Amino acid sequence: EADIYQTPRYLVIGTGKKITLECSQTMGHDKMYWYQQDPGMELHLIHYSYGVNSTEKGDLSSESTVSRIRTEHFPLTLESARPSHTSQYLCASSDGTYYGYTFGSGTRLTVV
Amino acid sequence: SQQGEEDPQALSIQEGENATMNCSYKTSINNLQWYRQNSGRGLVHLILIRSNEREKHSGRLRVTLDTSKKSSSLLITASRAADTASYFCARRRAGGGADGLTFGKGTHLIIQP
C-alpha cells in the first residue's frame, strides 16, 4: 500500500496540450521531489520543495512547473507538451536528511 | 556520468546465490541509500548508510561504505526470484547546493529460478 499517490498512471496526449501530473502524500512530509526517468536510465531531479510555498528547480532543466499550496499536494504542470517530454515522472517525499524517500508508482507520459 | 556509476550494469544469477552490486561516486556525501525498482514502477527504499558508518545490515541485505574509495556495495544473500529488479544507489551530497538524492544508472538483477 502506497502512502504517496500519483495520477494518472499512464497518459498519452497530443503535442501542445496542457497537462498536470498529480502527486499527493498522506505522511505529512515537508520535503517533496519530482524526478524524471527514461527507460533503463538514472533518475534526474527536476523539482523539489521544502514545504508550503517553497519550490526549487533541480539538476535537470525542465520546462515543467510545480506548485506547493498544501503540504500533501505537489502537482507538476506542462503548459505545452512536446514529444521530448515523453518519459516517466516519479514523485517522492521525505521526512528529512537521514530518512529514505517514499516514491509514488510514477506517471508514464507519452506525447504524440 | 559525473555522478558515479553502479557496477555491473546487469547481473544474472541462480536462485539461492548471493548477488553483489557496487556503486562509486565522486563528491563528498552525507549518506548513501539503496533502492529497488521493479519494472515500470516507483522505487522502494532498502537501506541508508551514513558517511560515518562502514557497514549496515537489514534482513538479507548488507551494505558497506568506504568513503576513502568513494564506493559502496550491496550484498543480497540467498537470492530469490522476487529479488529480480533494478537496484540503484543514491547519494545525498554533503554541504550546500540543490537538495535531493543523486541516482546512478542502476544494476539490473535477474534471478534465475
JSON list of C-alpha atoms in Angstrom, two decimals:
[
{"chain": "A", "resi": 1, "resn": "GLU", "atom": "CA", "xyz": [0.00, 0.00, 0.00]},
{"chain": "A", "resi": 2, "resn": "ALA", "atom": "CA", "xyz": [1.45, 3.34, -1.08]},
{"chain": "A", "resi": 3, "resn": "ASP", "atom": "CA", "xyz": [1.41, 6.44, 1.05]},
{"chain": "A", "resi": 4, "resn": "ILE", "atom": "CA", "xyz": [2.19, 8.62, -1.91]},
{"chain": "A", "resi": 5, "resn": "TYR", "atom": "CA", "xyz": [-0.16, 8.62, -4.85]},
{"chain": "A", "resi": 6, "resn": "GLN", "atom": "CA", "xyz": [0.42, 9.66, -8.43]},
{"chain": "A", "resi": 7, "resn": "THR", "atom": "CA", "xyz": [-2.25, 10.07, -11.07]},
{"chain": "A", "resi": 8, "resn": "PRO", "atom": "CA", "xyz": [-2.68, 9.28, -13.84]},
{"chain": "A", "resi": 9, "resn": "ARG", "atom": "CA", "xyz": [-0.62, 6.10, -14.05]},
{"chain": "A", "resi": 10, "resn": "TYR", "atom": "CA", "xyz": [-0.38, 6.35, -17.84]},
{"chain": "A", "resi": 11, "resn": "LEU", "atom": "CA", "xyz": [-1.11, 9.34, -20.09]},
{"chain": "A", "resi": 12, "resn": "VAL", "atom": "CA", "xyz": [-0.98, 9.61, -23.86]},
{"chain": "A", "resi": 13, "resn": "ILE", "atom": "CA", "xyz": [-1.58, 13.12, -25.07]},
{"chain": "A", "resi": 14, "resn": "GLY", "atom": "CA", "xyz": [-1.17, 15.22, -28.19]},
{"chain": "A", "resi": 15, "resn": "THR", "atom": "CA", "xyz": [1.50, 17.84, -28.78]},
{"chain": "A", "resi": 16, "resn": "GLY", "atom": "CA", "xyz": [0.62, 21.29, -27.47]},
{"chain": "A", "resi": 17, "resn": "LYS", "atom": "CA", "xyz": [-1.77, 20.14, -24.75]},
{"chain": "A", "resi": 18, "resn": "LYS", "atom": "CA", "xyz": [-1.51, 21.37, -21.19]},
{"chain": "A", "resi": 19, "resn": "ILE", "atom": "CA", "xyz": [-1.17, 18.59, -18.63]},
{"chain": "A", "resi": 20, "resn": "THR", "atom": "CA", "xyz": [-0.96, 18.32, -14.86]},
{"chain": "A", "resi": 21, "resn": "LEU", "atom": "CA", "xyz": [0.51, 15.31, -13.12]},
{"chain": "A", "resi": 22, "resn": "GLU", "atom": "CA", "xyz": [-0.87, 14.86, -9.63]},
{"chain": "A", "resi": 23, "resn": "CYS", "atom": "CA", "xyz": [1.09, 13.81, -6.56]},
{"chain": "A", "resi": 24, "resn": "SER", "atom": "CA", "xyz": [-0.30, 13.51, -3.05]},
{"chain": "A", "resi": 25, "resn": "GLN", "atom": "CA", "xyz": [1.15, 12.09, 0.16]},
{"chain": "A", "resi": 26, "resn": "THR", "atom": "CA", "xyz": [-0.51, 11.30, 3.46]},
{"chain": "A", "resi": 27, "resn": "MET", "atom": "CA", "xyz": [2.59, 11.18, 5.64]},
{"chain": "A", "resi": 28, "resn": "GLY", "atom": "CA", "xyz": [2.87, 14.88, 6.43]},
{"chain": "A", "resi": 29, "resn": "HIS", "atom": "CA", "xyz": [6.34, 15.10, 4.90]},
{"chain": "A", "resi": 30, "resn": "ASP", "atom": "CA", "xyz": [7.63, 18.62, 4.28]},
{"chain": "A", "resi": 31, "resn": "LYS", "atom": "CA", "xyz": [10.09, 17.64, 1.54]},
{"chain": "A", "resi": 32, "resn": "MET", "atom": "CA", "xyz": [8.78, 16.54, -1.83]},
{"chain": "A", "resi": 33, "resn": "TYR", "atom": "CA", "xyz": [10.53, 15.86, -5.13]},
{"chain": "A", "resi": 34, "resn": "TRP", "atom": "CA", "xyz": [9.88, 15.24, -8.82]},
{"chain": "A", "resi": 35, "resn": "TYR", "atom": "CA", "xyz": [12.24, 13.02, -10.79]},
{"chain": "A", "resi": 36, "resn": "GLN", "atom": "CA", "xyz": [12.28, 12.22, -14.50]},
{"chain": "A", "resi": 37, "resn": "GLN", "atom": "CA", "xyz": [13.41, 8.78, -15.65]},
{"chain": "A", "resi": 38, "resn": "ASP", "atom": "CA", "xyz": [13.79, 7.41, -19.17]},
{"chain": "A", "resi": 39, "resn": "PRO", "atom": "CA", "xyz": [13.56, 3.59, -19.54]},
{"chain": "A", "resi": 40, "resn": "GLY", "atom": "CA", "xyz": [16.60, 1.82, -18.13]},
{"chain": "A", "resi": 41, "resn": "MET", "atom": "CA", "xyz": [18.23, 5.07, -17.13]},
{"chain": "A", "resi": 42, "resn": "GLU", "atom": "CA", "xyz": [19.01, 7.01, -13.97]},
{"chain": "A", "resi": 43, "resn": "LEU", "atom": "CA", "xyz": [16.60, 9.37, -12.26]},
{"chain": "A", "resi": 44, "resn": "HIS", "atom": "CA", "xyz": [17.11, 13.09, -12.71]},
{"chain": "A", "resi": 45, "resn": "LEU", "atom": "CA", "xyz": [15.82, 15.61, -10.17]},
{"chain": "A", "resi": 46, "resn": "ILE", "atom": "CA", "xyz": [13.69, 18.27, -11.87]},
{"chain": "A", "resi": 47, "resn": "HIS", "atom": "CA", "xyz": [11.91, 19.99, -8.95]},
{"chain": "A", "resi": 48, "resn": "TYR", "atom": "CA", "xyz": [11.82, 19.92, -5.18]},
{"chain": "A", "resi": 49, "resn": "SER", "atom": "CA", "xyz": [10.04, 21.61, -2.32]},
{"chain": "A", "resi": 50, "resn": "TYR", "atom": "CA", "xyz": [10.89, 22.13, 1.35]},
{"chain": "A", "resi": 51, "resn": "GLY", "atom": "CA", "xyz": [7.32, 22.91, 2.32]},
{"chain": "A", "resi": 52, "resn": "VAL", "atom": "CA", "xyz": [4.29, 25.04, 1.54]},
{"chain": "A", "resi": 53, "resn": "ASN", "atom": "CA", "xyz": [5.04, 27.88, -0.90]},
{"chain": "A", "resi": 54, "resn": "SER", "atom": "CA", "xyz": [8.61, 26.58, -1.40]},
{"chain": "A", "resi": 55, "resn": "THR", "atom": "CA", "xyz": [9.66, 25.28, -4.84]},
{"chain": "A", "resi": 56, "resn": "GLU", "atom": "CA", "xyz": [13.10, 24.95, -6.41]},
{"chain": "A", "resi": 57, "resn": "LYS", "atom": "CA", "xyz": [14.46, 23.68, -9.71]},
{"chain": "A", "resi": 58, "resn": "GLY", "atom": "CA", "xyz": [16.59, 20.55, -9.64]},
{"chain": "A", "resi": 59, "resn": "ASP", "atom": "CA", "xyz": [19.68, 19.45, -11.51]},
{"chain": "A", "resi": 60, "resn": "LEU", "atom": "CA", "xyz": [17.95, 18.73, -14.82]},
{"chain": "A", "resi": 61, "resn": "SER", "atom": "CA", "xyz": [16.48, 21.68, -16.65]},
{"chain": "A", "resi": 62, "resn": "SER", "atom": "CA", "xyz": [12.79, 21.13, -17.25]},
{"chain": "A", "resi": 63, "resn": "GLU", "atom": "CA", "xyz": [10.06, 23.13, -18.96]},
{"chain": "A", "resi": 64, "resn": "SER", "atom": "CA", "xyz": [7.60, 21.93, -16.33]},
{"chain": "A", "resi": 65, "resn": "THR", "atom": "CA", "xyz": [6.47, 23.95, -13.32]},
{"chain": "A", "resi": 66, "resn": "VAL", "atom": "CA", "xyz": [5.34, 22.90, -9.86]},
{"chain": "A", "resi": 67, "resn": "SER", "atom": "CA", "xyz": [3.34, 24.37, -7.00]},
{"chain": "A", "resi": 68, "resn": "ARG", "atom": "CA", "xyz": [3.05, 23.61, -3.28]},
{"chain": "A", "resi": 69, "resn": "ILE", "atom": "CA", "xyz": [-0.06, 25.19, -1.86]},
{"chain": "A", "resi": 70, "resn": "ARG", "atom": "CA", "xyz": [-0.76, 22.36, 0.57]},
{"chain": "A", "resi": 71, "resn": "THR", "atom": "CA", "xyz": [1.72, 20.12, 2.38]},
{"chain": "A", "resi": 72, "resn": "GLU", "atom": "CA", "xyz": [0.23, 16.96, 0.94]},
{"chain": "A", "resi": 73, "resn": "HIS", "atom": "CA", "xyz": [-0.06, 18.07, -2.69]},
{"chain": "A", "resi": 74, "resn": "PHE", "atom": "CA", "xyz": [2.76, 18.71, -5.21]},
{"chain": "A", "resi": 75, "resn": "PRO", "atom": "CA", "xyz": [1.42, 18.82, -8.78]},
{"chain": "A", "resi": 76, "resn": "LEU", "atom": "CA", "xyz": [3.61, 19.17, -11.88]},
{"chain": "A", "resi": 77, "resn": "THR", "atom": "CA", "xyz": [2.36, 21.07, -14.92]},
{"chain": "A", "resi": 78, "resn": "LEU", "atom": "CA", "xyz": [3.47, 21.16, -18.54]},
{"chain": "A", "resi": 79, "resn": "GLU", "atom": "CA", "xyz": [1.89, 24.14, -20.32]},
{"chain": "A", "resi": 80, "resn": "SER", "atom": "CA", "xyz": [2.52, 22.76, -23.82]},
{"chain": "A", "resi": 81, "resn": "ALA", "atom": "CA", "xyz": [3.51, 19.12, -24.11]},
{"chain": "A", "resi": 82, "resn": "ARG", "atom": "CA", "xyz": [6.06, 18.05, -26.72]},
{"chain": "A", "resi": 83, "resn": "PRO", "atom": "CA", "xyz": [7.32, 14.61, -27.78]},
{"chain": "A", "resi": 84, "resn": "SER", "atom": "CA", "xyz": [10.61, 15.36, -25.97]},
{"chain": "A", "resi": 85, "resn": "HIS", "atom": "CA", "xyz": [8.62, 15.33, -22.71]},
{"chain": "A", "resi": 86, "resn": "THR", "atom": "CA", "xyz": [7.86, 11.64, -23.17]},
{"chain": "A", "resi": 87, "resn": "SER", "atom": "CA", "xyz": [9.25, 9.95, -20.06]},
{"chain": "A", "resi": 88, "resn": "GLN", "atom": "CA", "xyz": [8.34, 8.53, -16.67]},
{"chain": "A", "resi": 89, "resn": "TYR", "atom": "CA", "xyz": [7.78, 11.09, -13.91]},
{"chain": "A", "resi": 90, "resn": "LEU", "atom": "CA", "xyz": [8.28, 9.96, -10.32]},
{"chain": "A", "resi": 91, "resn": "CYS", "atom": "CA", "xyz": [7.16, 11.87, -7.24]},
{"chain": "A", "resi": 92, "resn": "ALA", "atom": "CA", "xyz": [8.76, 11.28, -3.84]},
{"chain": "A", "resi": 93, "resn": "SER", "atom": "CA", "xyz": [8.64, 12.65, -0.31]},
{"chain": "A", "resi": 94, "resn": "SER", "atom": "CA", "xyz": [10.99, 12.52, 2.65]},
{"chain": "A", "resi": 95, "resn": "ASP", "atom": "CA", "xyz": [10.95, 13.20, 6.36]},
{"chain": "A", "resi": 96, "resn": "GLY", "atom": "CA", "xyz": [14.49, 14.60, 6.40]},
{"chain": "A", "resi": 97, "resn": "THR", "atom": "CA", "xyz": [18.14, 14.14, 5.58]},
{"chain": "A", "resi": 98, "resn": "TYR", "atom": "CA", "xyz": [18.60, 10.79, 7.33]},
{"chain": "A", "resi": 99, "resn": "TYR", "atom": "CA", "xyz": [15.42, 9.21, 6.04]},
{"chain": "A", "resi": 100, "resn": "GLY", "atom": "CA", "xyz": [14.82, 7.41, 2.79]},
{"chain": "A", "resi": 101, "resn": "TYR", "atom": "CA", "xyz": [12.45, 8.65, 0.15]},
{"chain": "A", "resi": 102, "resn": "THR", "atom": "CA", "xyz": [8.98, 7.25, -0.36]},
{"chain": "A", "resi": 103, "resn": "PHE", "atom": "CA", "xyz": [8.18, 7.09, -4.06]},
{"chain": "A", "resi": 104, "resn": "GLY", "atom": "CA", "xyz": [4.89, 7.00, -5.90]},
{"chain": "A", "resi": 105, "resn": "SER", "atom": "CA", "xyz": [4.28, 4.48, -8.67]},
{"chain": "A", "resi": 106, "resn": "GLY", "atom": "CA", "xyz": [5.03, 7.06, -11.32]},
{"chain": "A", "resi": 107, "resn": "THR", "atom": "CA", "xyz": [3.25, 8.54, -14.34]},
{"chain": "A", "resi": 108, "resn": "ARG", "atom": "CA", "xyz": [4.34, 7.27, -17.71]},
{"chain": "A", "resi": 109, "resn": "LEU", "atom": "CA", "xyz": [3.77, 10.16, -20.14]},
{"chain": "A", "resi": 110, "resn": "THR", "atom": "CA", "xyz": [3.74, 9.75, -23.91]},
{"chain": "A", "resi": 111, "resn": "VAL", "atom": "CA", "xyz": [3.36, 12.84, -26.08]},
{"chain": "A", "resi": 112, "resn": "VAL", "atom": "CA", "xyz": [2.41, 12.09, -29.68]},
{"chain": "B", "resi": 1, "resn": "SER", "atom": "CA", "xyz": [28.45, 10.02, -15.66]},
{"chain": "B", "resi": 2, "resn": "GLN", "atom": "CA", "xyz": [29.84, 12.68, -13.33]},
{"chain": "B", "resi": 3, "resn": "GLN", "atom": "CA", "xyz": [27.52, 11.41, -10.63]},
{"chain": "B", "resi": 4, "resn": "GLY", "atom": "CA", "xyz": [29.06, 7.95, -10.33]},
{"chain": "B", "resi": 5, "resn": "GLU", "atom": "CA", "xyz": [28.21, 4.52, -11.52]},
{"chain": "B", "resi": 6, "resn": "GLU", "atom": "CA", "xyz": [26.76, 1.20, -10.46]},
{"chain": "B", "resi": 7, "resn": "ASP", "atom": "CA", "xyz": [28.62, -1.90, -11.44]},
{"chain": "B", "resi": 8, "resn": "PRO", "atom": "CA", "xyz": [27.77, -4.24, -13.04]},
{"chain": "B", "resi": 9, "resn": "GLN", "atom": "CA", "xyz": [25.07, -2.80, -15.29]},
{"chain": "B", "resi": 10, "resn": "ALA", "atom": "CA", "xyz": [23.39, -6.21, -15.39]},
{"chain": "B", "resi": 11, "resn": "LEU", "atom": "CA", "xyz": [23.75, -9.37, -13.33]},
{"chain": "B", "resi": 12, "resn": "SER", "atom": "CA", "xyz": [22.13, -12.78, -13.77]},
{"chain": "B", "resi": 13, "resn": "ILE", "atom": "CA", "xyz": [22.50, -15.45, -11.09]},
{"chain": "B", "resi": 14, "resn": "GLN", "atom": "CA", "xyz": [20.79, -18.62, -9.93]},
{"chain": "B", "resi": 15, "resn": "GLU", "atom": "CA", "xyz": [18.26, -18.57, -7.14]},
{"chain": "B", "resi": 16, "resn": "GLY", "atom": "CA", "xyz": [19.96, -19.13, -3.81]},
{"chain": "B", "resi": 17, "resn": "GLU", "atom": "CA", "xyz": [23.24, -17.49, -4.82]},
{"chain": "B", "resi": 18, "resn": "ASN", "atom": "CA", "xyz": [24.47, -14.21, -3.43]},
{"chain": "B", "resi": 19, "resn": "ALA", "atom": "CA", "xyz": [24.35, -11.03, -5.53]},
{"chain": "B", "resi": 20, "resn": "THR", "atom": "CA", "xyz": [26.82, -8.18, -5.09]},
{"chain": "B", "resi": 21, "resn": "MET", "atom": "CA", "xyz": [26.40, -4.76, -6.65]},
{"chain": "B", "resi": 22, "resn": "ASN", "atom": "CA", "xyz": [28.83, -1.88, -6.41]},
{"chain": "B", "resi": 23, "resn": "CYS", "atom": "CA", "xyz": [28.42, 1.87, -6.50]},
{"chain": "B", "resi": 24, "resn": "SER", "atom": "CA", "xyz": [31.08, 4.55, -6.96]},
{"chain": "B", "resi": 25, "resn": "TYR", "atom": "CA", "xyz": [30.68, 8.28, -6.55]},
{"chain": "B", "resi": 26, "resn": "LYS", "atom": "CA", "xyz": [32.78, 11.39, -6.89]},
{"chain": "B", "resi": 27, "resn": "THR", "atom": "CA", "xyz": [31.62, 14.03, -4.41]},
{"chain": "B", "resi": 28, "resn": "SER", "atom": "CA", "xyz": [31.55, 14.05, -0.62]},
{"chain": "B", "resi": 29, "resn": "ILE", "atom": "CA", "xyz": [28.37, 12.57, 0.76]},
{"chain": "B", "resi": 30, "resn": "ASN", "atom": "CA", "xyz": [26.20, 12.93, 3.82]},
{"chain": "B", "resi": 31, "resn": "ASN", "atom": "CA", "xyz": [24.68, 9.49, 3.38]},
{"chain": "B", "resi": 32, "resn": "LEU", "atom": "CA", "xyz": [24.19, 6.84, 0.71]},
{"chain": "B", "resi": 33, "resn": "GLN", "atom": "CA", "xyz": [20.98, 4.93, 0.08]},
{"chain": "B", "resi": 34, "resn": "TRP", "atom": "CA", "xyz": [20.00, 1.86, -1.92]},
{"chain": "B", "resi": 35, "resn": "TYR", "atom": "CA", "xyz": [16.68, 1.47, -3.70]},
{"chain": "B", "resi": 36, "resn": "ARG", "atom": "CA", "xyz": [14.93, -1.28, -5.63]},
{"chain": "B", "resi": 37, "resn": "GLN", "atom": "CA", "xyz": [12.74, -0.67, -8.67]},
{"chain": "B", "resi": 38, "resn": "ASN", "atom": "CA", "xyz": [10.54, -3.30, -10.20]},
{"chain": "B", "resi": 39, "resn": "SER", "atom": "CA", "xyz": [9.89, -2.87, -13.91]},
{"chain": "B", "resi": 40, "resn": "GLY", "atom": "CA", "xyz": [7.94, 0.28, -14.68]},
{"chain": "B", "resi": 41, "resn": "ARG", "atom": "CA", "xyz": [7.21, 1.07, -11.04]},
{"chain": "B", "resi": 42, "resn": "GLY", "atom": "CA", "xyz": [8.39, 3.52, -8.42]},
{"chain": "B", "resi": 43, "resn": "LEU", "atom": "CA", "xyz": [11.43, 2.97, -6.24]},
{"chain": "B", "resi": 44, "resn": "VAL", "atom": "CA", "xyz": [11.40, 1.28, -2.85]},
{"chain": "B", "resi": 45, "resn": "HIS", "atom": "CA", "xyz": [13.87, 2.38, -0.19]},
{"chain": "B", "resi": 46, "resn": "LEU", "atom": "CA", "xyz": [16.01, -0.51, 1.07]},
{"chain": "B", "resi": 47, "resn": "ILE", "atom": "CA", "xyz": [18.70, 0.84, 3.36]},
{"chain": "B", "resi": 48, "resn": "LEU", "atom": "CA", "xyz": [20.52, 4.06, 4.30]},
{"chain": "B", "resi": 49, "resn": "ILE", "atom": "CA", "xyz": [24.11, 4.23, 5.48]},
{"chain": "B", "resi": 50, "resn": "ARG", "atom": "CA", "xyz": [25.58, 7.41, 6.93]},
{"chain": "B", "resi": 51, "resn": "SER", "atom": "CA", "xyz": [29.00, 8.69, 5.95]},
{"chain": "B", "resi": 52, "resn": "ASN", "atom": "CA", "xyz": [30.43, 7.77, 9.37]},
{"chain": "B", "resi": 53, "resn": "GLU", "atom": "CA", "xyz": [29.20, 4.17, 9.14]},
{"chain": "B", "resi": 54, "resn": "ARG", "atom": "CA", "xyz": [31.07, 1.35, 7.44]},
{"chain": "B", "resi": 55, "resn": "GLU", "atom": "CA", "xyz": [28.55, -1.47, 7.34]},
{"chain": "B", "resi": 56, "resn": "LYS", "atom": "CA", "xyz": [24.85, -1.94, 7.82]},
{"chain": "B", "resi": 57, "resn": "HIS", "atom": "CA", "xyz": [22.52, -4.95, 7.71]},
{"chain": "B", "resi": 58, "resn": "SER", "atom": "CA", "xyz": [18.84, -5.35, 7.05]},
{"chain": "B", "resi": 59, "resn": "GLY", "atom": "CA", "xyz": [17.50, -8.88, 6.71]},
{"chain": "B", "resi": 60, "resn": "ARG", "atom": "CA", "xyz": [19.25, -10.46, 3.71]},
{"chain": "B", "resi": 61, "resn": "LEU", "atom": "CA", "xyz": [20.85, -7.16, 2.75]},
{"chain": "B", "resi": 62, "resn": "ARG", "atom": "CA", "xyz": [24.32, -6.00, 3.71]},
{"chain": "B", "resi": 63, "resn": "VAL", "atom": "CA", "xyz": [25.65, -2.61, 2.68]},
{"chain": "B", "resi": 64, "resn": "THR", "atom": "CA", "xyz": [29.22, -1.42, 3.05]},
{"chain": "B", "resi": 65, "resn": "LEU", "atom": "CA", "xyz": [30.60, 2.06, 2.60]},
{"chain": "B", "resi": 66, "resn": "ASP", "atom": "CA", "xyz": [34.21, 3.08, 2.02]},
{"chain": "B", "resi": 67, "resn": "THR", "atom": "CA", "xyz": [34.38, 6.86, 1.95]},
{"chain": "B", "resi": 68, "resn": "SER", "atom": "CA", "xyz": [38.14, 6.84, 1.25]},
{"chain": "B", "resi": 69, "resn": "LYS", "atom": "CA", "xyz": [37.47, 4.98, -2.00]},
{"chain": "B", "resi": 70, "resn": "LYS", "atom": "CA", "xyz": [34.12, 6.70, -2.55]},
{"chain": "B", "resi": 71, "resn": "SER", "atom": "CA", "xyz": [32.42, 3.37, -3.05]},
{"chain": "B", "resi": 72, "resn": "SER", "atom": "CA", "xyz": [29.63, 1.25, -1.62]},
{"chain": "B", "resi": 73, "resn": "SER", "atom": "CA", "xyz": [28.42, -2.29, -2.15]},
{"chain": "B", "resi": 74, "resn": "LEU", "atom": "CA", "xyz": [25.08, -4.01, -1.71]},
{"chain": "B", "resi": 75, "resn": "LEU", "atom": "CA", "xyz": [25.06, -7.73, -1.00]},
{"chain": "B", "resi": 76, "resn": "ILE", "atom": "CA", "xyz": [21.86, -9.75, -1.26]},
{"chain": "B", "resi": 77, "resn": "THR", "atom": "CA", "xyz": [22.27, -13.17, 0.29]},
{"chain": "B", "resi": 78, "resn": "ALA", "atom": "CA", "xyz": [20.30, -16.30, -0.61]},
{"chain": "B", "resi": 79, "resn": "SER", "atom": "CA", "xyz": [18.66, -14.60, -3.59]},
{"chain": "B", "resi": 80, "resn": "ARG", "atom": "CA", "xyz": [15.03, -15.29, -4.56]},
{"chain": "B", "resi": 81, "resn": "ALA", "atom": "CA", "xyz": [13.15, -14.90, -7.82]},
{"chain": "B", "resi": 82, "resn": "ALA", "atom": "CA", "xyz": [11.30, -11.96, -6.24]},
{"chain": "B", "resi": 83, "resn": "ASP", "atom": "CA", "xyz": [14.62, -10.09, -5.93]},
{"chain": "B", "resi": 84, "resn": "THR", "atom": "CA", "xyz": [14.62, -9.62, -9.72]},
{"chain": "B", "resi": 85, "resn": "ALA", "atom": "CA", "xyz": [14.62, -5.83, -10.15]},
{"chain": "B", "resi": 86, "resn": "SER", "atom": "CA", "xyz": [16.86, -2.86, -10.81]},
{"chain": "B", "resi": 87, "resn": "TYR", "atom": "CA", "xyz": [18.90, -1.62, -7.87]},
{"chain": "B", "resi": 88, "resn": "PHE", "atom": "CA", "xyz": [20.02, 1.98, -7.55]},
{"chain": "B", "resi": 89, "resn": "CYS", "atom": "CA", "xyz": [22.39, 3.68, -5.21]},
{"chain": "B", "resi": 90, "resn": "ALA", "atom": "CA", "xyz": [21.63, 7.29, -4.39]},
{"chain": "B", "resi": 91, "resn": "ARG", "atom": "CA", "xyz": [23.88, 9.82, -2.79]},
{"chain": "B", "resi": 92, "resn": "ARG", "atom": "CA", "xyz": [22.87, 12.75, -0.65]},
{"chain": "B", "resi": 93, "resn": "ARG", "atom": "CA", "xyz": [25.55, 15.35, -1.14]},
{"chain": "B", "resi": 94, "resn": "ALA", "atom": "CA", "xyz": [27.32, 16.97, 1.78]},
{"chain": "B", "resi": 95, "resn": "GLY", "atom": "CA", "xyz": [27.30, 20.74, 2.04]},
{"chain": "B", "resi": 96, "resn": "GLY", "atom": "CA", "xyz": [25.23, 23.20, 0.09]},
{"chain": "B", "resi": 97, "resn": "GLY", "atom": "CA", "xyz": [23.72, 23.09, -3.34]},
{"chain": "B", "resi": 98, "resn": "ALA", "atom": "CA", "xyz": [20.48, 21.68, -4.65]},
{"chain": "B", "resi": 99, "resn": "ASP", "atom": "CA", "xyz": [18.74, 19.26, -2.36]},
{"chain": "B", "resi": 100, "resn": "GLY", "atom": "CA", "xyz": [17.65, 15.82, -3.43]},
{"chain": "B", "resi": 101, "resn": "LEU", "atom": "CA", "xyz": [19.33, 12.50, -3.98]},
{"chain": "B", "resi": 102, "resn": "THR", "atom": "CA", "xyz": [21.62, 11.84, -6.95]},
{"chain": "B", "resi": 103, "resn": "PHE", "atom": "CA", "xyz": [20.99, 8.45, -8.56]},
{"chain": "B", "resi": 104, "resn": "GLY", "atom": "CA", "xyz": [23.18, 6.22, -10.70]},
{"chain": "B", "resi": 105, "resn": "LYS", "atom": "CA", "xyz": [22.00, 4.20, -13.70]},
{"chain": "B", "resi": 106, "resn": "GLY", "atom": "CA", "xyz": [21.37, 1.11, -11.63]},
{"chain": "B", "resi": 107, "resn": "THR", "atom": "CA", "xyz": [22.17, -2.58, -11.77]},
{"chain": "B", "resi": 108, "resn": "HIS", "atom": "CA", "xyz": [19.58, -4.81, -13.40]},
{"chain": "B", "resi": 109, "resn": "LEU", "atom": "CA", "xyz": [19.47, -8.05, -11.40]},
{"chain": "B", "resi": 110, "resn": "ILE", "atom": "CA", "xyz": [17.88, -11.22, -12.77]},
{"chain": "B", "resi": 111, "resn": "ILE", "atom": "CA", "xyz": [17.42, -14.23, -10.51]},
{"chain": "B", "resi": 112, "resn": "GLN", "atom": "CA", "xyz": [17.04, -17.44, -12.49]},
{"chain": "B", "resi": 113, "resn": "PRO", "atom": "CA", "xyz": [14.73, -19.99, -10.81]}
]
